[in-house]
Tab-separated table of C-alpha atoms in Angstrom:
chain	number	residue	atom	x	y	z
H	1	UNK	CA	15.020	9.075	-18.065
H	2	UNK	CA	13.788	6.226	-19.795
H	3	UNK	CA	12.489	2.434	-18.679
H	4	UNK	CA	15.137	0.194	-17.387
H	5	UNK	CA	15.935	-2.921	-19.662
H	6	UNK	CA	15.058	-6.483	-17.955
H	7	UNK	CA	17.628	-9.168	-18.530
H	8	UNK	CA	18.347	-13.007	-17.392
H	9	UNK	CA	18.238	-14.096	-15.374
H	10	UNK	CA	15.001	-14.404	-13.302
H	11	UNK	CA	15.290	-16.377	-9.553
H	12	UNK	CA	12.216	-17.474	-8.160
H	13	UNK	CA	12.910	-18.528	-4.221
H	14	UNK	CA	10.178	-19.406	-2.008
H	15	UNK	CA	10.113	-19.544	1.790
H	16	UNK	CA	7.082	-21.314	3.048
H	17	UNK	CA	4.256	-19.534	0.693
H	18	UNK	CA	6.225	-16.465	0.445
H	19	UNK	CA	7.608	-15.917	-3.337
H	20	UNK	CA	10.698	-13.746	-3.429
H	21	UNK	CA	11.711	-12.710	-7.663
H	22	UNK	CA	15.520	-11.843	-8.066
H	23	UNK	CA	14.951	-9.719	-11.338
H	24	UNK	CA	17.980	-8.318	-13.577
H	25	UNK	CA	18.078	-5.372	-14.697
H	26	UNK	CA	20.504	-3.129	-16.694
H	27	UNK	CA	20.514	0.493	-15.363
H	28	UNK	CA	21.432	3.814	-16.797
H	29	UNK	CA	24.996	3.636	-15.512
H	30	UNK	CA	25.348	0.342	-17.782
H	31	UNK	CA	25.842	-2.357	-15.654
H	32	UNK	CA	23.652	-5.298	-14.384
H	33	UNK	CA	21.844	-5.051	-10.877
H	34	UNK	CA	19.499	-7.100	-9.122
H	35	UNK	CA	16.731	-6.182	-6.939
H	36	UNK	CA	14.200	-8.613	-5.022
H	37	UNK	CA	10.854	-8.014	-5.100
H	38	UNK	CA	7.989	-9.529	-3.566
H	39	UNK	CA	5.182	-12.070	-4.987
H	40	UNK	CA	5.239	-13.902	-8.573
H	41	UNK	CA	5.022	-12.076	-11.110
H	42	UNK	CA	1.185	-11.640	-12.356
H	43	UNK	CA	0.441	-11.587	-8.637
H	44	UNK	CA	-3.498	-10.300	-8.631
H	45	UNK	CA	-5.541	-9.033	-6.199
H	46	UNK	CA	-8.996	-8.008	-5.521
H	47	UNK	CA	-10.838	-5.578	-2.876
H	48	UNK	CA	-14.120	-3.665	-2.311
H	49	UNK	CA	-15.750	-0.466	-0.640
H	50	UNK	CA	-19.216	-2.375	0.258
H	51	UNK	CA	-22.211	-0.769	1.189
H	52	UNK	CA	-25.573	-2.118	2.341
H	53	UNK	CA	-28.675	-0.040	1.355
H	54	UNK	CA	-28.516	2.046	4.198
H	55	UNK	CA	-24.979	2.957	3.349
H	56	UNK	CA	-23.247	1.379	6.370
H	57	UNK	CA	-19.606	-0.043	5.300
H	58	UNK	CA	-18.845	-3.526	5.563
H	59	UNK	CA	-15.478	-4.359	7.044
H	60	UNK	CA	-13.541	-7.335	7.625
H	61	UNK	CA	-12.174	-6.979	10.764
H	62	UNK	CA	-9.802	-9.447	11.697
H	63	UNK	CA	-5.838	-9.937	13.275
H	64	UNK	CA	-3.096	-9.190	10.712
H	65	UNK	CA	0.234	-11.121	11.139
H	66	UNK	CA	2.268	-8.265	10.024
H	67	UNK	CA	1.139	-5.548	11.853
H	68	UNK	CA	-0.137	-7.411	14.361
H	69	UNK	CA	-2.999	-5.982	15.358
H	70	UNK	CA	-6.603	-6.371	14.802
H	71	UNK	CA	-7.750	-3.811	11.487
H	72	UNK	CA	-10.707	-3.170	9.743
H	73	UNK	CA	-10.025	-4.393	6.611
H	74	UNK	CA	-12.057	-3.837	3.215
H	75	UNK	CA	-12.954	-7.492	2.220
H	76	UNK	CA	-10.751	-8.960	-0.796
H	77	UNK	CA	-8.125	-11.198	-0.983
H	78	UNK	CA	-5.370	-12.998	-3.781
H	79	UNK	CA	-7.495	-13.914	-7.373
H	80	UNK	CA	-6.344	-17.626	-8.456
H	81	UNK	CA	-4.082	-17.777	-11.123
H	82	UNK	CA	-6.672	-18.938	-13.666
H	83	UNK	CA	-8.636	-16.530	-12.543
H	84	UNK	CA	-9.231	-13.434	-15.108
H	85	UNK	CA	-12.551	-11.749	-14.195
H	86	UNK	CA	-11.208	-9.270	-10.999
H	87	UNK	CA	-14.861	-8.004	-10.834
H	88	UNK	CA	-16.433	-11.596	-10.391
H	89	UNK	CA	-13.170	-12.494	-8.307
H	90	UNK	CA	-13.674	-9.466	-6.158
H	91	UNK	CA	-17.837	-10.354	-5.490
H	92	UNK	CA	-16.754	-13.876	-4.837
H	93	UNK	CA	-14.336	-12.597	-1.867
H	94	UNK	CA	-16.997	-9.936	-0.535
H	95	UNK	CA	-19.430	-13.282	-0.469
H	96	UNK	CA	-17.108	-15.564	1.176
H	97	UNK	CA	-15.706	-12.907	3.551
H	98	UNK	CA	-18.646	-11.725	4.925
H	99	UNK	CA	-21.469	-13.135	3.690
H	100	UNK	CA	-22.742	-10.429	1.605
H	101	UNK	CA	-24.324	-10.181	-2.166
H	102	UNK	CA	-24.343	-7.690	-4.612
H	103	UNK	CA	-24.587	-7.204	-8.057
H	104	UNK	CA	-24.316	-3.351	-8.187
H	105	UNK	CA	-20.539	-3.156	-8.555
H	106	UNK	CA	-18.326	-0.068	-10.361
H	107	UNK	CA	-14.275	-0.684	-10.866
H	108	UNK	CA	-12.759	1.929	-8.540
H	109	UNK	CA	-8.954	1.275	-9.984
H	110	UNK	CA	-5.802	-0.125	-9.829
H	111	UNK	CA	-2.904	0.001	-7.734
H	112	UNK	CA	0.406	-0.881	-7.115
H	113	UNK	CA	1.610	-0.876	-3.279
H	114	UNK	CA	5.204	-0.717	-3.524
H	115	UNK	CA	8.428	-0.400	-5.715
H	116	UNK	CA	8.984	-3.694	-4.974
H	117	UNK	CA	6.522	-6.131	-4.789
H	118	UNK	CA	5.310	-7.400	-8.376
H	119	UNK	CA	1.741	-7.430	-7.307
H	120	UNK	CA	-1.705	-5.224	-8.780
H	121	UNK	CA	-4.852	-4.558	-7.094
H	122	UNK	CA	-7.989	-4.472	-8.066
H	123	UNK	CA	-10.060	-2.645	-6.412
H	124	UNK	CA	-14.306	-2.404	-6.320
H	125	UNK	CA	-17.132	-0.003	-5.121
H	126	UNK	CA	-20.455	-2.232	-4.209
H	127	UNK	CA	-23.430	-0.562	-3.381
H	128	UNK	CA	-26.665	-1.671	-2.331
H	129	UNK	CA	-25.079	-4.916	-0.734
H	130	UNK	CA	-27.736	-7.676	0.978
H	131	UNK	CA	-26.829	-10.398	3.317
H	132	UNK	CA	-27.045	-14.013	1.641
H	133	UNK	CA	-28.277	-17.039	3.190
H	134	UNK	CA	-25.544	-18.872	2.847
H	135	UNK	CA	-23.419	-16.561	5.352
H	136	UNK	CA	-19.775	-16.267	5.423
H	137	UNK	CA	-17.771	-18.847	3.579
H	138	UNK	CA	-14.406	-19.041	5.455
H	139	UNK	CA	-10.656	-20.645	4.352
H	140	UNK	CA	-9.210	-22.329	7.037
H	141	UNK	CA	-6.885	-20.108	9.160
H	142	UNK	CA	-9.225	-17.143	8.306
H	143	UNK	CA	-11.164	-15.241	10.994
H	144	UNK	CA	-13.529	-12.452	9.996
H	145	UNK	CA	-15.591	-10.654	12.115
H	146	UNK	CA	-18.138	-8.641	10.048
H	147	UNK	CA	-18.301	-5.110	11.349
H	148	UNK	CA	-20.714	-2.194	9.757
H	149	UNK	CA	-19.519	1.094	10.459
H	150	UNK	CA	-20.203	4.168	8.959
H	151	UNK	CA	-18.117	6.130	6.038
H	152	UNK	CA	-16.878	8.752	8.770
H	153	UNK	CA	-15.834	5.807	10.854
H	154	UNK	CA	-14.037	4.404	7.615
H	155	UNK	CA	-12.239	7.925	6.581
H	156	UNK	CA	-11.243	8.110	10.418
H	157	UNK	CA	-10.108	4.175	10.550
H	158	UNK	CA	-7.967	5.103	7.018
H	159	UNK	CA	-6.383	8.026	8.883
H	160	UNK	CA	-5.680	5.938	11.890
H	161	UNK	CA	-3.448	3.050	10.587
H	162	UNK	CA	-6.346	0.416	11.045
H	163	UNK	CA	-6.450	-0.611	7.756
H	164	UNK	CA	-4.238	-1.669	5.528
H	165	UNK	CA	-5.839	-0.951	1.900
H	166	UNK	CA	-6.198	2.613	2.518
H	167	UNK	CA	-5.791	3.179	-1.017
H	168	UNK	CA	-9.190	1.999	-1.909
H	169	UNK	CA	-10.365	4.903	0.351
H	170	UNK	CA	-8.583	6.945	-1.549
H	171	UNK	CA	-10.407	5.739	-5.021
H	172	UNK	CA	-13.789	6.110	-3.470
H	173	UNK	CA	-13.309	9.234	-1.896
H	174	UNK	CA	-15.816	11.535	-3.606
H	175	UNK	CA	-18.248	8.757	-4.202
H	176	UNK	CA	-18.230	8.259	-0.075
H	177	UNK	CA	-18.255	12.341	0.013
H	178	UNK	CA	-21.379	12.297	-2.231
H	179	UNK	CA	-23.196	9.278	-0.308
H	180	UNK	CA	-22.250	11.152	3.428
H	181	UNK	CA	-23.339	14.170	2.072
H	182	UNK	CA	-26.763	12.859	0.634
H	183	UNK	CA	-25.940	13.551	-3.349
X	1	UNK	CA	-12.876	-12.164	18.364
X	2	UNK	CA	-9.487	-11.101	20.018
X	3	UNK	CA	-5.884	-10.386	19.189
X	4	UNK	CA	-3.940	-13.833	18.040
X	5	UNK	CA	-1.043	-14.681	20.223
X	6	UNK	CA	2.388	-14.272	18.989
X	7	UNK	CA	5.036	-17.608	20.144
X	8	UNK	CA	8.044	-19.010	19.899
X	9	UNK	CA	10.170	-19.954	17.564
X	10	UNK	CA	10.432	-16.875	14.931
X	11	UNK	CA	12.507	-17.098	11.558
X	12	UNK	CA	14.419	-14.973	10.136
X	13	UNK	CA	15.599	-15.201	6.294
X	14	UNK	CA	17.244	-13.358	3.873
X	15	UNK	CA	17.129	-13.579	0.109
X	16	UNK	CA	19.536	-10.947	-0.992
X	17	UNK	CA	18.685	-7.844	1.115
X	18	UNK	CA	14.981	-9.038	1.148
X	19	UNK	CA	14.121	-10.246	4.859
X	20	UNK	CA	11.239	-12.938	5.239
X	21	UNK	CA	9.844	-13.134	9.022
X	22	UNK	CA	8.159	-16.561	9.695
X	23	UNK	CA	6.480	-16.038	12.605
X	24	UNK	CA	3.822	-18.151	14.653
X	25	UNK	CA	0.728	-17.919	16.077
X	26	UNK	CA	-1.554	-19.699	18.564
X	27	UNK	CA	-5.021	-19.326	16.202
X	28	UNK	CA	-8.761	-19.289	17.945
X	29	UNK	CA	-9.104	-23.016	17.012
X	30	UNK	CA	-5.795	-23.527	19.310
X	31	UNK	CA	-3.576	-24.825	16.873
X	32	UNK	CA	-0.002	-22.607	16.061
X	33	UNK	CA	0.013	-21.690	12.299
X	34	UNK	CA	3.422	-20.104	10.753
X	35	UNK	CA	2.732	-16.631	8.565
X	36	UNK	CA	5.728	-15.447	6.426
X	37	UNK	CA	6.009	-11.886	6.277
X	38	UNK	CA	7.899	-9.587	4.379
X	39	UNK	CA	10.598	-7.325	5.994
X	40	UNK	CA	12.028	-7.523	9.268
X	41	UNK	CA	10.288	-6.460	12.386
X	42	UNK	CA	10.491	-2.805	13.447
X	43	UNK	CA	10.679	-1.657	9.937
X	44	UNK	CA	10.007	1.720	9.133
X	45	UNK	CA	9.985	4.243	5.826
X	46	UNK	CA	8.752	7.516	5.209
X	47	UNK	CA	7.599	9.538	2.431
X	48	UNK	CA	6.263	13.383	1.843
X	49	UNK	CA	3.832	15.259	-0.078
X	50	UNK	CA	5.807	17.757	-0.691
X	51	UNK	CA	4.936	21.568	-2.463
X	52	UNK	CA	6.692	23.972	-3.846
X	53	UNK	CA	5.779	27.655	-2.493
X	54	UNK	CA	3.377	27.820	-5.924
X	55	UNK	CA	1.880	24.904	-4.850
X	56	UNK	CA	3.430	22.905	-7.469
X	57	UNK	CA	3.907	18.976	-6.510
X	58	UNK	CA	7.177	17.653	-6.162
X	59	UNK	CA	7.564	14.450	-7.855
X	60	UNK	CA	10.281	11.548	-8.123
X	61	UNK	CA	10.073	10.158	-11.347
X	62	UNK	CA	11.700	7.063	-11.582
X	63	UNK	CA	11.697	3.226	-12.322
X	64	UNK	CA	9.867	0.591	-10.175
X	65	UNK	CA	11.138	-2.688	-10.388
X	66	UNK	CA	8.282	-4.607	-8.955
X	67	UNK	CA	5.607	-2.848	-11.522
X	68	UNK	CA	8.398	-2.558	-13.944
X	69	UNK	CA	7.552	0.669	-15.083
X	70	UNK	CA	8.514	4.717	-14.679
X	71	UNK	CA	6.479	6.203	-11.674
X	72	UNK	CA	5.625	9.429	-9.914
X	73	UNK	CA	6.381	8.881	-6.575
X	74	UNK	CA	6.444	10.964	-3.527
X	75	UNK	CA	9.726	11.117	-2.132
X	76	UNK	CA	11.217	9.421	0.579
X	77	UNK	CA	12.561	5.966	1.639
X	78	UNK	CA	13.667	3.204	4.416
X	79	UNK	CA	14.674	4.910	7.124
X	80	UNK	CA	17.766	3.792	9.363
X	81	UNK	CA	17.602	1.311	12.191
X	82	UNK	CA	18.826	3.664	14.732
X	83	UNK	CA	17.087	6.551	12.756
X	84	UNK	CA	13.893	7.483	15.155
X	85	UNK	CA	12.926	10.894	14.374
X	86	UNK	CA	10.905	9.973	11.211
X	87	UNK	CA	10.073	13.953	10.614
X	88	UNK	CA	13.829	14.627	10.119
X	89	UNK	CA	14.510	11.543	7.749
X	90	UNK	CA	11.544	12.547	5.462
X	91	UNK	CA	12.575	15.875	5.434
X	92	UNK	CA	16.322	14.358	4.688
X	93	UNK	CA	14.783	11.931	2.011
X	94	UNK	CA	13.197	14.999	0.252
X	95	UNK	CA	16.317	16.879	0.105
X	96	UNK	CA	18.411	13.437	-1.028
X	97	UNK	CA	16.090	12.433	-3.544
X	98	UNK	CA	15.112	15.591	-5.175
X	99	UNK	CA	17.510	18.922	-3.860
X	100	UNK	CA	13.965	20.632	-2.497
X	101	UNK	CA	14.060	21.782	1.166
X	102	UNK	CA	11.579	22.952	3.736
X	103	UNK	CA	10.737	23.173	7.450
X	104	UNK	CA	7.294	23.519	6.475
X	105	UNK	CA	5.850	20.113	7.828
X	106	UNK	CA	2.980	18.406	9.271
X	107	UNK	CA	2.514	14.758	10.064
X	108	UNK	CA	0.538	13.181	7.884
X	109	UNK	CA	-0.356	10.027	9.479
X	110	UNK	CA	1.198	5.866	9.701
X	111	UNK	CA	0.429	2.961	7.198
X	112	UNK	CA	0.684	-0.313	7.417
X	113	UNK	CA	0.651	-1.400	3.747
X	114	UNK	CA	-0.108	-5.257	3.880
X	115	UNK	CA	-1.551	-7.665	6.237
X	116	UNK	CA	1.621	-9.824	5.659
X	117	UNK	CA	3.968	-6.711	5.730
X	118	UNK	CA	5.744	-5.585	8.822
X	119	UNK	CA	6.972	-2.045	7.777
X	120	UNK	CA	5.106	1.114	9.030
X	121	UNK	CA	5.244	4.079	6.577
X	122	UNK	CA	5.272	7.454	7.691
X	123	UNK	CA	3.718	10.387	5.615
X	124	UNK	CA	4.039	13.821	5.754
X	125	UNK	CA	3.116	16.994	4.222
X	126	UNK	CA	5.503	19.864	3.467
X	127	UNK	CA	4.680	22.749	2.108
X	128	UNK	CA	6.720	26.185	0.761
X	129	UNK	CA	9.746	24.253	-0.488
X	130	UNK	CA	12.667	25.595	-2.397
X	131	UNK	CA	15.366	24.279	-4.295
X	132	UNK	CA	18.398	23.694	-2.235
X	133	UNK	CA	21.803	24.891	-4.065
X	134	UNK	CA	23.423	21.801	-3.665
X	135	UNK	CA	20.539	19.589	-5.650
X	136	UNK	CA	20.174	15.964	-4.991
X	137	UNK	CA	22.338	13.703	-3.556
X	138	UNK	CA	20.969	10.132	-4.434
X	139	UNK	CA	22.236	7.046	-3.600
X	140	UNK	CA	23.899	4.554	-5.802
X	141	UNK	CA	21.574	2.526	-8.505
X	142	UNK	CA	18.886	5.464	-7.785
X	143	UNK	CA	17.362	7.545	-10.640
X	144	UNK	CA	15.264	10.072	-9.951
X	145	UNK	CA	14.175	13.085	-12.039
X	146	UNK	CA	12.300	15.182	-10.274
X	147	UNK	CA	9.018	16.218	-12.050
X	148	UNK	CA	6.811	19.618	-10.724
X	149	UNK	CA	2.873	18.585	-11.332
X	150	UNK	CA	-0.437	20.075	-10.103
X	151	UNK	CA	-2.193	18.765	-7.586
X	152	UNK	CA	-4.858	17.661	-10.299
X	153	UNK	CA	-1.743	15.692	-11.761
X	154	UNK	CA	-0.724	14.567	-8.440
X	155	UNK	CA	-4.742	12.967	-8.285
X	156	UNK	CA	-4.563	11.856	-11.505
X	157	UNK	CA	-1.715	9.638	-11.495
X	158	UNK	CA	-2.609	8.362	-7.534
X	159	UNK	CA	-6.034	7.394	-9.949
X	160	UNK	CA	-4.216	5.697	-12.986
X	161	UNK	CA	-1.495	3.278	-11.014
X	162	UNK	CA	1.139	5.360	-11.888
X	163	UNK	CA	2.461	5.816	-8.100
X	164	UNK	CA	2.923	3.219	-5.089
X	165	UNK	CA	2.279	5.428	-2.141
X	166	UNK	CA	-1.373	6.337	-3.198
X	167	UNK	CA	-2.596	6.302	0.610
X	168	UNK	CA	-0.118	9.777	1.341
X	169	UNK	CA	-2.528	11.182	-1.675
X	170	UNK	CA	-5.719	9.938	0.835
X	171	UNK	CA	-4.074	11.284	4.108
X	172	UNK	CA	-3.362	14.551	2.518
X	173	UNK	CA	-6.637	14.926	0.435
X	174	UNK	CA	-8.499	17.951	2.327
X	175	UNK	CA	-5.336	19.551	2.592
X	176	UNK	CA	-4.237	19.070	-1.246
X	177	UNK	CA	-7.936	19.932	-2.719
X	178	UNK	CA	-8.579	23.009	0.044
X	179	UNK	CA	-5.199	24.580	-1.684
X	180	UNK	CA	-6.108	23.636	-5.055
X	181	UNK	CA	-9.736	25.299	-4.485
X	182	UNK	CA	-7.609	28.681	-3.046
X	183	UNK	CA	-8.707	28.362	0.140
């Protein structure tokens, strides 16, 4: 069992801003297949488990086209192309989303969501998060309704398919155990 | 802040056997506003966390074309259209993908994976499986060989992006680290 070998060629479609890849690639059995995955390649993305000093979470709760239902999401979003610094990327989206500030930030890890979709996340614990000034600093089509709940409330939204970066629960787990346990 | 309101018209495209979903909304400034999603509506996969009866983790090794490398996945898959008892096809995809066979099994919980994604995923945990004599049966352009790892493993690689369905790791956690502590 070894890595698969990519070959030509590459087809890059788009339907609205939706990037579909046709990549090539010769399997084991030694022929040519292709397979269509989701986003352009070096497709980034950033998230974060935020906490204000009294260790309430801050969500992002808001009305998801896919699901299509209102979830409590972890704030984050896409990282510009030019963009290299995840961490800096990943403050700037916690700011903008829901108007909090923070400089007390840990990587949490990376992920990939699916076999198929050529994107990574990045994904952030921030503790000891303040609200700025400025407040929330919205993109147009973008609603956010900034919701503190508490880590049992997260663990228990994670379990109940009202979120959709569960993962990042997953990679904070035992520093949310330690916090709700008073480590 | 309420639930957006889904209208008329919706699109439907393929690119290969990729399905993009433009759908509209009417948005809280009362404007529509198209979102393309990925997969077509009333989607639905499964996967397990699946143990061996010494509490060994049953892995799918194989290649990912979107992260273009080898992963450890859990096992399982797409299910069917007219395929509505999830248990059963997860219990199926475990026995396709890597000859291991239970009737062990507790739901897990659902996912949605992405905001933009319309595909539910399914987890569940099965435990006391044994190797079925007729091994796998895997479907055409699939690879899998089937790894046994600890549960430390199993955290481990949900921890170092080296498997896409990290949020069955997070549904199964107190489960997975009560067994691993014996109790």
């Amino acid at each position: 069992m070894g890595p698969w070998k990519r070959v030509e060629p590459t087809e890059v479609k788009k339907i609205g801003w939706r990037t579909v890849v046709t990549k090539n690639f010769l399997l084991p059995d030694n022929k040519i297949h292709e397979f269509h995955t989701i986003n352009r390649e070096e497709t980034h993305s950033v998230g974060v488990i935020a906490l204000t000093k009294d260790n309430q979470v801050i969500t992002a709760y808001q009305y998801r086209p896919g699901p299509e239902k209102l979830m409590y999401e972890v704030p984050g979003g896409g990282v510009e192309q030019h963009d290299v610094d995840y961490q800096a990327a990943a403050l700037r989206e916690l700011r903008e989303e829901t108007g909090y500030v923070s400089d007390v930030v840990v990587h949490l890890g990376d992920i990939h969501k699916d076999a198929y979709n050529n994107g990574t996340w990045h994904y952030y614990f921030v503790a000891d998060c303040e609200l700025h000034e400025d407040g929330q600093d919205l993109d147009p089509h973008e609603y956010v309704d900034v919701r503190l709940i508490t880590i049992d409330q997260l663990f228990e939204n994670a379990r109940s398919c009202l979120m959709t970066d569960t993962e990042a629960v997953f990679l904070a787990y035992d520093k949310l155990m330690d916090i709700r346990h008073g480590k």
